[in-house]
CSV table of C-alpha atoms in Angstrom, one decimal:
chain,number,residue,atom,x,y,z
X,28,UNK,CA,3.7,-22.5,3.2
X,29,UNK,CA,3.5,-22.7,7.0
X,30,UNK,CA,0.6,-23.1,9.4
X,31,UNK,CA,-0.6,-20.1,11.4
X,32,UNK,CA,1.0,-19.6,14.8
X,33,UNK,CA,-1.2,-20.5,17.8
X,34,UNK,CA,-3.4,-17.7,19.1
X,35,UNK,CA,-1.8,-15.9,22.0
X,36,UNK,CA,-3.6,-14.9,25.2
X,37,UNK,CA,-5.6,-11.7,24.7
X,38,UNK,CA,-3.8,-8.4,25.3
X,39,UNK,CA,-5.3,-5.3,26.9
X,40,UNK,CA,-6.8,-3.4,24.0
X,41,UNK,CA,-6.0,0.3,23.9
X,42,UNK,CA,-8.6,2.8,22.8
X,43,UNK,CA,-8.2,4.4,19.4
X,44,UNK,CA,-6.9,7.8,20.4
X,45,UNK,CA,-3.9,9.9,19.6
X,46,UNK,CA,-1.5,7.2,20.6
X,47,UNK,CA,1.1,6.1,18.2
X,48,UNK,CA,0.2,3.9,15.3
X,49,UNK,CA,2.4,1.2,16.7
X,50,UNK,CA,0.6,1.1,20.1
X,51,UNK,CA,-2.9,1.1,18.6
X,52,UNK,CA,-2.3,-1.5,15.9
X,53,UNK,CA,-0.3,-3.8,18.3
X,54,UNK,CA,-3.5,-3.9,20.4
X,55,UNK,CA,-5.5,-5.1,17.4
X,56,UNK,CA,-8.3,-2.5,18.0
X,57,UNK,CA,-10.9,-4.1,20.3
X,58,UNK,CA,-14.4,-4.9,19.2
X,59,UNK,CA,-17.1,-2.8,20.8
X,60,UNK,CA,-20.8,-3.3,21.4
X,61,UNK,CA,-21.1,-7.0,22.4
X,62,UNK,CA,-20.7,-8.6,25.8
X,63,UNK,CA,-19.4,-12.2,26.0
X,64,UNK,CA,-21.1,-15.0,28.1
X,65,UNK,CA,-18.9,-16.1,31.0
X,66,UNK,CA,-17.6,-19.7,31.0
X,67,UNK,CA,-15.5,-21.8,28.7
X,68,UNK,CA,-13.0,-19.7,26.6
X,69,UNK,CA,-14.4,-19.2,23.1
X,70,UNK,CA,-11.1,-20.2,21.6
X,71,UNK,CA,-11.2,-23.7,22.9
X,72,UNK,CA,-14.6,-24.3,21.4
X,73,UNK,CA,-13.6,-23.9,17.7
X,74,UNK,CA,-12.0,-27.4,17.4
X,75,UNK,CA,-14.3,-30.3,17.7
X,76,UNK,CA,-14.3,-31.9,21.1
X,77,UNK,CA,-13.9,-35.7,21.6
X,78,UNK,CA,-17.6,-36.2,22.0
X,79,UNK,CA,-18.6,-33.7,19.4
X,80,UNK,CA,-19.5,-34.3,15.7
X,81,UNK,CA,-20.5,-32.4,12.7
X,82,UNK,CA,-24.2,-32.4,11.7
X,83,UNK,CA,-24.6,-32.5,7.9
X,84,UNK,CA,-26.1,-29.6,6.1
X,85,UNK,CA,-28.7,-30.8,3.5
X,86,UNK,CA,-27.9,-27.8,1.2
X,87,UNK,CA,-24.3,-29.0,0.5
X,88,UNK,CA,-24.0,-31.2,-2.6
X,89,UNK,CA,-22.6,-34.7,-2.1
X,90,UNK,CA,-18.8,-34.7,-2.6
X,91,UNK,CA,-18.5,-30.9,-2.2
X,92,UNK,CA,-15.0,-29.9,-1.1
X,93,UNK,CA,-12.7,-26.9,-1.3
X,94,UNK,CA,-10.2,-27.0,-4.2
X,95,UNK,CA,-6.5,-27.5,-3.4
X,96,UNK,CA,-4.0,-24.6,-3.7
X,97,UNK,CA,-2.5,-24.7,-7.2
X,98,UNK,CA,-0.4,-22.1,-9.2
X,99,UNK,CA,-2.8,-19.7,-10.9
X,100,UNK,CA,-5.9,-21.4,-9.3
X,101,UNK,CA,-8.6,-20.1,-7.1
X,102,UNK,CA,-8.7,-21.5,-3.5
X,103,UNK,CA,-11.5,-21.1,-1.0
X,104,UNK,CA,-12.1,-22.5,2.5
X,105,UNK,CA,-14.5,-25.3,3.3
X,106,UNK,CA,-16.2,-23.1,6.0
X,107,UNK,CA,-17.5,-26.2,7.8
X,108,UNK,CA,-14.0,-26.9,8.9
X,109,UNK,CA,-13.0,-23.5,10.4
X,110,UNK,CA,-11.5,-24.4,13.8
X,111,UNK,CA,-8.9,-21.6,14.4
X,112,UNK,CA,-9.2,-17.8,14.9
X,113,UNK,CA,-6.3,-17.2,12.5
X,114,UNK,CA,-6.7,-18.9,9.1
X,115,UNK,CA,-3.6,-21.0,8.3
X,116,UNK,CA,-1.5,-19.4,5.6
X,117,UNK,CA,-2.0,-22.4,3.3
X,118,UNK,CA,-5.8,-22.2,3.6
X,119,UNK,CA,-6.4,-18.5,3.4
X,120,UNK,CA,-8.5,-17.9,0.2
X,121,UNK,CA,-6.6,-17.1,-3.1
X,122,UNK,CA,-7.8,-15.1,-6.1
X,123,UNK,CA,-5.4,-13.6,-8.6
X,124,UNK,CA,-6.0,-11.6,-11.8
X,125,UNK,CA,-2.8,-11.9,-13.8
X,126,UNK,CA,0.3,-14.0,-13.0
X,127,UNK,CA,1.8,-14.8,-9.6
X,128,UNK,CA,5.3,-13.2,-9.9
X,129,UNK,CA,8.2,-14.6,-7.9
X,130,UNK,CA,10.3,-11.6,-6.7
X,131,UNK,CA,13.7,-12.2,-5.0
X,132,UNK,CA,13.8,-10.3,-1.7
X,133,UNK,CA,17.3,-8.9,-2.4
X,134,UNK,CA,16.1,-7.5,-5.7
X,135,UNK,CA,12.8,-6.0,-4.5
X,136,UNK,CA,12.2,-2.2,-4.7
X,137,UNK,CA,9.2,-0.1,-3.7
X,138,UNK,CA,8.9,3.3,-5.4
X,139,UNK,CA,6.8,6.3,-4.4
X,140,UNK,CA,6.4,8.8,-7.3
X,141,UNK,CA,4.1,11.5,-8.5
X,142,UNK,CA,2.8,14.5,-6.6
X,143,UNK,CA,5.2,14.2,-3.6
X,144,UNK,CA,7.9,16.5,-2.4
X,145,UNK,CA,10.3,13.6,-1.9
X,146,UNK,CA,10.2,10.7,-4.4
X,147,UNK,CA,11.4,7.6,-2.6
X,148,UNK,CA,12.7,4.1,-3.2
X,149,UNK,CA,13.1,1.3,-0.6
X,150,UNK,CA,14.6,-2.1,-0.5
X,151,UNK,CA,12.8,-4.8,1.5
X,152,UNK,CA,15.5,-4.6,4.1
X,153,UNK,CA,14.9,-0.8,4.5
X,154,UNK,CA,11.2,-1.4,4.8
X,155,UNK,CA,11.7,-4.1,7.5
X,156,UNK,CA,14.0,-1.7,9.4
X,157,UNK,CA,11.2,0.7,9.9
X,158,UNK,CA,8.9,0.6,13.0
X,159,UNK,CA,6.7,-2.5,12.8
X,160,UNK,CA,3.0,-2.5,13.2
X,161,UNK,CA,0.6,-5.4,13.5
X,162,UNK,CA,-3.1,-5.9,13.2
X,163,UNK,CA,-5.7,-8.7,13.1
X,164,UNK,CA,-7.7,-8.3,9.9
X,165,UNK,CA,-10.1,-10.6,8.0
X,166,UNK,CA,-11.7,-10.0,4.7
X,167,UNK,CA,-13.5,-11.7,1.8
X,168,UNK,CA,-13.4,-11.5,-1.9
X,169,UNK,CA,-15.8,-9.0,-3.4
X,170,UNK,CA,-17.4,-12.0,-5.3
X,171,UNK,CA,-17.8,-14.3,-2.3
X,172,UNK,CA,-21.2,-16.0,-2.5
X,173,UNK,CA,-23.6,-18.7,-1.3
X,174,UNK,CA,-22.7,-21.1,-4.1
X,175,UNK,CA,-19.3,-21.9,-2.5
X,176,UNK,CA,-20.8,-21.5,1.0
X,177,UNK,CA,-19.0,-18.1,1.6
X,178,UNK,CA,-15.5,-19.8,1.3
X,179,UNK,CA,-13.6,-16.8,-0.1
X,180,UNK,CA,-12.7,-15.6,3.3
X,181,UNK,CA,-9.8,-15.6,5.7
X,182,UNK,CA,-8.5,-13.9,8.9
X,183,UNK,CA,-4.8,-13.3,9.8
X,184,UNK,CA,-2.4,-11.4,11.9
X,185,UNK,CA,-0.6,-9.0,9.6
X,186,UNK,CA,2.8,-7.4,10.3
X,187,UNK,CA,4.4,-4.5,8.3
X,188,UNK,CA,4.8,-0.8,8.3
X,189,UNK,CA,2.4,2.2,8.4
X,190,UNK,CA,1.5,3.5,4.9
X,191,UNK,CA,0.5,6.9,6.4
X,192,UNK,CA,3.9,7.4,7.9
X,193,UNK,CA,5.6,6.6,4.6
X,194,UNK,CA,3.3,9.0,2.7
X,195,UNK,CA,3.9,11.7,5.2
X,196,UNK,CA,7.7,11.4,4.7
X,197,UNK,CA,7.2,11.5,1.0
X,198,UNK,CA,5.3,14.8,1.4
X,199,UNK,CA,1.9,14.8,-0.4
X,200,UNK,CA,1.6,17.9,-2.5
X,201,UNK,CA,-1.5,20.1,-2.6
X,202,UNK,CA,-3.9,18.5,-5.1
X,203,UNK,CA,-2.4,15.0,-4.7
X,204,UNK,CA,-5.7,13.4,-3.8
X,205,UNK,CA,-5.5,9.9,-5.3
X,206,UNK,CA,-3.0,7.3,-4.2
X,207,UNK,CA,-2.5,4.5,-6.8
X,208,UNK,CA,-1.0,1.1,-5.9
X,209,UNK,CA,0.5,-0.8,-8.8
X,210,UNK,CA,1.5,-4.5,-8.5
X,211,UNK,CA,4.2,-6.6,-10.2
X,212,UNK,CA,1.6,-9.0,-11.7
X,213,UNK,CA,0.8,-8.1,-15.2
X,214,UNK,CA,-1.5,-9.2,-18.1
X,215,UNK,CA,-2.6,-8.3,-21.6
X,216,UNK,CA,-5.9,-6.5,-21.9
X,217,UNK,CA,-7.8,-5.7,-25.1
X,218,UNK,CA,-9.3,-2.1,-24.7
X,219,UNK,CA,-11.2,-0.8,-27.7
X,220,UNK,CA,-9.6,-3.4,-29.9
X,221,UNK,CA,-6.1,-2.4,-28.8
X,222,UNK,CA,-3.9,-4.9,-26.9
X,223,UNK,CA,-2.0,-3.4,-24.0
X,224,UNK,CA,0.0,-4.8,-21.1
X,225,UNK,CA,-1.3,-3.7,-17.7
X,226,UNK,CA,-0.2,-4.1,-14.1
X,227,UNK,CA,-2.8,-4.8,-11.5
X,228,UNK,CA,-3.8,-1.6,-9.9
X,229,UNK,CA,-6.1,-0.1,-7.3
X,230,UNK,CA,-6.4,3.3,-5.7
X,231,UNK,CA,-7.4,5.0,-2.4
X,232,UNK,CA,-8.4,8.6,-1.8
X,233,UNK,CA,-5.7,10.2,0.3
X,234,UNK,CA,-8.0,10.4,3.3
X,235,UNK,CA,-8.4,6.6,3.2
X,236,UNK,CA,-4.7,6.0,2.5
X,237,UNK,CA,-3.7,8.0,5.5
X,238,UNK,CA,-6.0,6.1,7.9
X,239,UNK,CA,-4.4,4.8,11.0
X,240,UNK,CA,-4.9,1.1,10.2
X,241,UNK,CA,-3.7,0.9,6.6
X,242,UNK,CA,-0.3,-0.8,6.2
X,243,UNK,CA,2.2,-2.3,3.9
X,244,UNK,CA,2.4,-5.9,5.1
X,245,UNK,CA,5.4,-8.3,4.8
X,246,UNK,CA,4.3,-10.8,7.4
X,247,UNK,CA,1.2,-13.1,7.7
X,248,UNK,CA,0.6,-14.9,10.9
X,249,UNK,CA,4.2,-14.4,12.1
X,250,UNK,CA,5.7,-15.7,8.9
X,251,UNK,CA,7.1,-14.0,5.8
X,252,UNK,CA,4.3,-13.2,3.4
X,253,UNK,CA,3.7,-16.3,1.2
X,254,UNK,CA,4.0,-16.1,-2.6
X,255,UNK,CA,0.3,-16.5,-3.4
X,256,UNK,CA,-0.5,-13.8,-0.9
X,257,UNK,CA,1.7,-11.2,-2.5
X,258,UNK,CA,5.3,-11.7,-1.4
X,259,UNK,CA,7.3,-9.9,-0.5
X,260,UNK,CA,5.0,-6.9,0.2
X,261,UNK,CA,1.3,-6.1,-0.1
X,262,UNK,CA,-1.1,-3.4,0.7
X,263,UNK,CA,-3.5,-4.1,3.6
X,264,UNK,CA,-6.7,-2.0,4.0
X,265,UNK,CA,-8.6,-3.4,6.9
X,266,UNK,CA,-12.4,-3.3,6.5
X,267,UNK,CA,-12.2,-3.4,2.7
X,268,UNK,CA,-12.9,-6.2,0.3
X,269,UNK,CA,-9.9,-8.3,-0.8
X,270,UNK,CA,-9.4,-6.7,-4.2
X,271,UNK,CA,-8.3,-3.5,-2.4
X,272,UNK,CA,-5.5,-5.3,-0.7
X,273,UNK,CA,-3.0,-5.2,-3.6
X,274,UNK,CA,-0.5,-8.1,-3.7
X,275,UNK,CA,3.0,-8.0,-5.0
X,276,UNK,CA,3.0,-4.2,-4.5
X,277,UNK,CA,6.0,-2.4,-6.0
X,278,UNK,CA,4.9,1.1,-7.0
X,279,UNK,CA,2.8,3.9,-5.2
X,280,UNK,CA,1.9,6.9,-7.3
X,281,UNK,CA,0.2,10.1,-6.1
X,282,UNK,CA,-1.9,12.0,-8.7
X,283,UNK,CA,-4.6,14.7,-8.9
X,284,UNK,CA,-7.4,12.7,-10.5
X,285,UNK,CA,-9.3,9.5,-10.1
X,286,UNK,CA,-7.5,6.4,-11.1
X,287,UNK,CA,-9.5,4.5,-13.8
X,288,UNK,CA,-7.7,1.2,-14.3
X,289,UNK,CA,-9.6,-2.0,-15.1
X,290,UNK,CA,-10.1,-3.1,-11.5
X,291,UNK,CA,-11.4,0.3,-10.4
X,292,UNK,CA,-13.5,1.4,-13.4
X,293,UNK,CA,-14.5,-1.7,-15.4
X,294,UNK,CA,-14.2,-4.7,-13.2
X,295,UNK,CA,-15.1,-5.0,-9.5
X,296,UNK,CA,-17.8,-2.5,-10.2
X,297,UNK,CA,-21.3,-3.0,-8.7
X,298,UNK,CA,-24.2,-2.0,-10.9
X,299,UNK,CA,-27.3,-1.4,-8.8
X,300,UNK,CA,-30.5,0.6,-8.8
X,301,UNK,CA,-31.0,3.2,-6.1
X,302,UNK,CA,-32.9,6.3,-5.3
X,303,UNK,CA,-31.0,9.5,-6.0
X,304,UNK,CA,-32.8,12.8,-5.0
X,305,UNK,CA,-36.2,11.1,-5.4
X,306,UNK,CA,-35.3,9.6,-8.8
X,307,UNK,CA,-34.5,5.9,-9.3
X,308,UNK,CA,-31.2,5.6,-11.1
X,309,UNK,CA,-28.7,2.9,-12.1
X,310,UNK,CA,-25.4,3.5,-10.3
X,311,UNK,CA,-22.0,2.0,-10.8
X,312,UNK,CA,-19.5,2.0,-7.9
X,313,UNK,CA,-16.2,0.5,-7.2
X,314,UNK,CA,-16.1,-2.4,-4.7
X,315,UNK,CA,-14.5,-0.9,-1.6
X,316,UNK,CA,-15.6,-1.3,2.0
X,317,UNK,CA,-17.0,-4.7,3.2
X,318,UNK,CA,-20.8,-4.6,3.5
X,319,UNK,CA,-22.2,-6.0,6.8
X,320,UNK,CA,-22.5,-9.8,6.6
X,321,UNK,CA,-22.8,-12.9,8.6
X,322,UNK,CA,-23.1,-16.6,7.7
X,323,UNK,CA,-23.7,-19.9,9.5
X,324,UNK,CA,-20.9,-22.3,8.7
X,325,UNK,CA,-21.4,-25.4,10.7
X,326,UNK,CA,-23.6,-27.2,13.3
X,327,UNK,CA,-22.3,-29.7,15.8
X,328,UNK,CA,-23.8,-32.2,18.2
X,329,UNK,CA,-22.6,-33.3,21.6
X,330,UNK,CA,-24.1,-34.9,24.7
X,331,UNK,CA,-25.9,-31.8,25.7
X,332,UNK,CA,-27.4,-30.6,22.5
X,333,UNK,CA,-26.3,-28.7,19.4
X,334,UNK,CA,-24.1,-25.7,18.6
X,335,UNK,CA,-24.5,-23.4,15.6
X,336,UNK,CA,-21.4,-21.5,14.5
X,337,UNK,CA,-20.8,-18.7,12.1
X,338,UNK,CA,-18.8,-15.7,11.2
X,339,UNK,CA,-19.3,-11.9,10.7
X,340,UNK,CA,-17.4,-9.6,8.4
X,341,UNK,CA,-17.9,-5.9,8.0
X,342,UNK,CA,-16.0,-2.6,7.6
X,343,UNK,CA,-15.0,-2.2,11.2
X,344,UNK,CA,-18.1,-0.5,12.5
X,345,UNK,CA,-18.8,-1.8,16.0
X,346,UNK,CA,-21.6,-4.4,16.2
X,347,UNK,CA,-24.8,-4.3,18.2
X,348,UNK,CA,-25.9,-7.9,17.9
X,349,UNK,CA,-25.6,-11.2,16.1
X,350,UNK,CA,-28.7,-13.3,16.0
X,351,UNK,CA,-29.9,-16.7,14.9
X,352,UNK,CA,-33.3,-17.8,13.7
X,353,UNK,CA,-34.5,-21.4,13.5
X,354,UNK,CA,-37.3,-22.2,11.1
X,355,UNK,CA,-39.9,-19.4,11.7
X,356,UNK,CA,-39.1,-18.9,15.3
X,357,UNK,CA,-37.9,-15.6,17.0
X,358,UNK,CA,-34.4,-14.2,16.6
X,359,UNK,CA,-32.1,-15.4,19.3
X,360,UNK,CA,-29.0,-13.7,20.6
X,361,UNK,CA,-25.7,-15.4,19.6
X,362,UNK,CA,-22.4,-15.2,21.5
X,363,UNK,CA,-19.4,-13.6,19.7
X,364,UNK,CA,-15.8,-14.4,20.4
X,365,UNK,CA,-14.7,-11.7,23.0
X,366,UNK,CA,-11.2,-11.8,21.6
X,367,UNK,CA,-12.4,-10.5,18.2
X,368,UNK,CA,-11.0,-7.2,17.3
X,369,UNK,CA,-12.4,-4.3,15.2
X,370,UNK,CA,-11.2,-5.6,11.8
X,371,UNK,CA,-10.9,-9.4,12.4
X,372,UNK,CA,-13.7,-11.7,11.5
X,373,UNK,CA,-16.0,-12.3,14.4
X,374,UNK,CA,-16.8,-16.0,15.0
X,375,UNK,CA,-20.0,-16.6,16.9
X,376,UNK,CA,-21.9,-19.5,18.4
X,377,UNK,CA,-25.5,-20.2,19.4
X,378,UNK,CA,-26.4,-23.0,21.8
X,379,UNK,CA,-29.4,-25.0,20.4
X,380,UNK,CA,-30.8,-27.0,23.2
X,381,UNK,CA,-34.2,-28.0,22.0
X,382,UNK,CA,-33.6,-29.3,18.5
X,383,UNK,CA,-36.3,-31.7,17.3
X,384,UNK,CA,-35.7,-34.5,14.7
X,385,UNK,CA,-36.0,-33.6,11.1
X,386,UNK,CA,-34.9,-30.9,8.7
X,387,UNK,CA,-34.6,-27.3,9.9
X,388,UNK,CA,-33.8,-24.0,8.3
X,389,UNK,CA,-31.3,-21.8,10.2
X,390,UNK,CA,-30.2,-18.3,9.4
X,391,UNK,CA,-28.1,-15.5,11.0
X,392,UNK,CA,-28.2,-11.8,10.8
X,393,UNK,CA,-25.9,-9.0,12.2
X,394,UNK,CA,-26.7,-5.5,13.2
X,395,UNK,CA,-24.2,-2.7,13.8
X,396,UNK,CA,-24.3,0.2,16.3
X,397,UNK,CA,-25.6,2.5,13.6
X,398,UNK,CA,-28.7,0.3,13.2
X,399,UNK,CA,-27.7,-1.2,9.9
X,400,UNK,CA,-29.1,-4.7,9.6
X,401,UNK,CA,-27.9,-7.5,7.3
X,402,UNK,CA,-30.6,-7.5,4.6
X,403,UNK,CA,-32.6,-10.5,3.4
X,404,UNK,CA,-32.4,-11.4,-0.3
X,405,UNK,CA,-35.7,-9.6,-0.9
X,406,UNK,CA,-34.3,-6.4,0.7
X,407,UNK,CA,-31.2,-6.3,-1.5
X,408,UNK,CA,-31.1,-3.6,-4.1
X,409,UNK,CA,-31.7,-4.7,-7.7
X,410,UNK,CA,-28.1,-5.7,-8.6
X,411,UNK,CA,-27.3,-7.7,-11.7
X,412,UNK,CA,-23.6,-7.7,-11.0
X,413,UNK,CA,-22.0,-10.5,-8.8
X,414,UNK,CA,-20.2,-8.3,-6.3
X,415,UNK,CA,-21.0,-7.4,-2.7
X,416,UNK,CA,-23.2,-10.3,-1.8
X,417,UNK,CA,-24.2,-9.7,1.8
X,418,UNK,CA,-27.7,-11.0,2.0
X,419,UNK,CA,-28.8,-13.4,4.8
X,420,UNK,CA,-27.8,-16.9,3.9
X,421,UNK,CA,-30.4,-19.6,5.1
X,422,UNK,CA,-28.9,-23.1,5.7
X,423,UNK,CA,-30.8,-26.4,6.0
X,424,UNK,CA,-29.6,-29.1,8.4
X,425,UNK,CA,-30.9,-32.6,9.3
X,426,UNK,CA,-31.3,-33.4,13.0
X,427,UNK,CA,-31.4,-37.1,13.8
């Protein structure tokens, strides 16, 4: 697998209007709501400078490191080492649920069936011959968590074709409300004591599937989609958790009822308690859009002081602020990368100029333009399931 291409100079970002999908997506969809501080370009600050060094977290166990990429294995980032806006293809997180099928490009076919006027089938060459769209999009696994220091994340430049354009050509029939995406990876499941072979599958309501940003991606950071990331074609749903971005996609089916496969109805389902019409009830819901989240990932020291760095992920809602709190002090405004776009991760920094020797607790929080604030652990709903962990993540660091 190849490394990501260097980040290009920022383009002028068009507004999301009635422009063509190609024009809007090519621009990446600019981030709104945060002004950047003038000075040194943010991009140049990600890699450690010659006189800069990492300050050790005291909450990281000795010997902790990210696992290597292996067939069938899970891979996550060591977030302390993030130093590029685009995650290299061979370091983007990997989670799979069945096998990792190897599909020859010349044999690949994508079918569209069900409640459409024009059932369709495409070779990969025919897909690549269609108008190309690109977008920056970062996402995390629905099970990302503090125990691996939020390492199930990644951010890439994706290239492919518009899903909405393809569905429009197929002609969605009245009542065709659910778009199901089946993958080529399969496994055996035991359901009510019956063993069945199932393909990985997820679905979108047709209004979500027709969204401007949703694409079928065959490129990742300017390179052909790698095997472990779904080659030769995957679904990309910006602003949604990774499980929604179906890899090894080979079949799209339109139907008139909710799809109830394992990874929609039984797994990747959050069980939580919430108030419904004045009554507290237990609710089960599929893991879909990314819940607002930030995390501190590293602290560095240079001749002038310390820099705290972190990331933000959310569903694409513009942000109002990202803040950092040290010990029990006030919340302080952080600076976010001005080249971040609507669906990319947002890397941020806070300049810490008055750090005193000893151990300190640092934490970040993000607020969007609708006033939604990243919750503390105490503010999270009662949630026995392991999905959608977006609570504030305090870190401890030792200053010499």
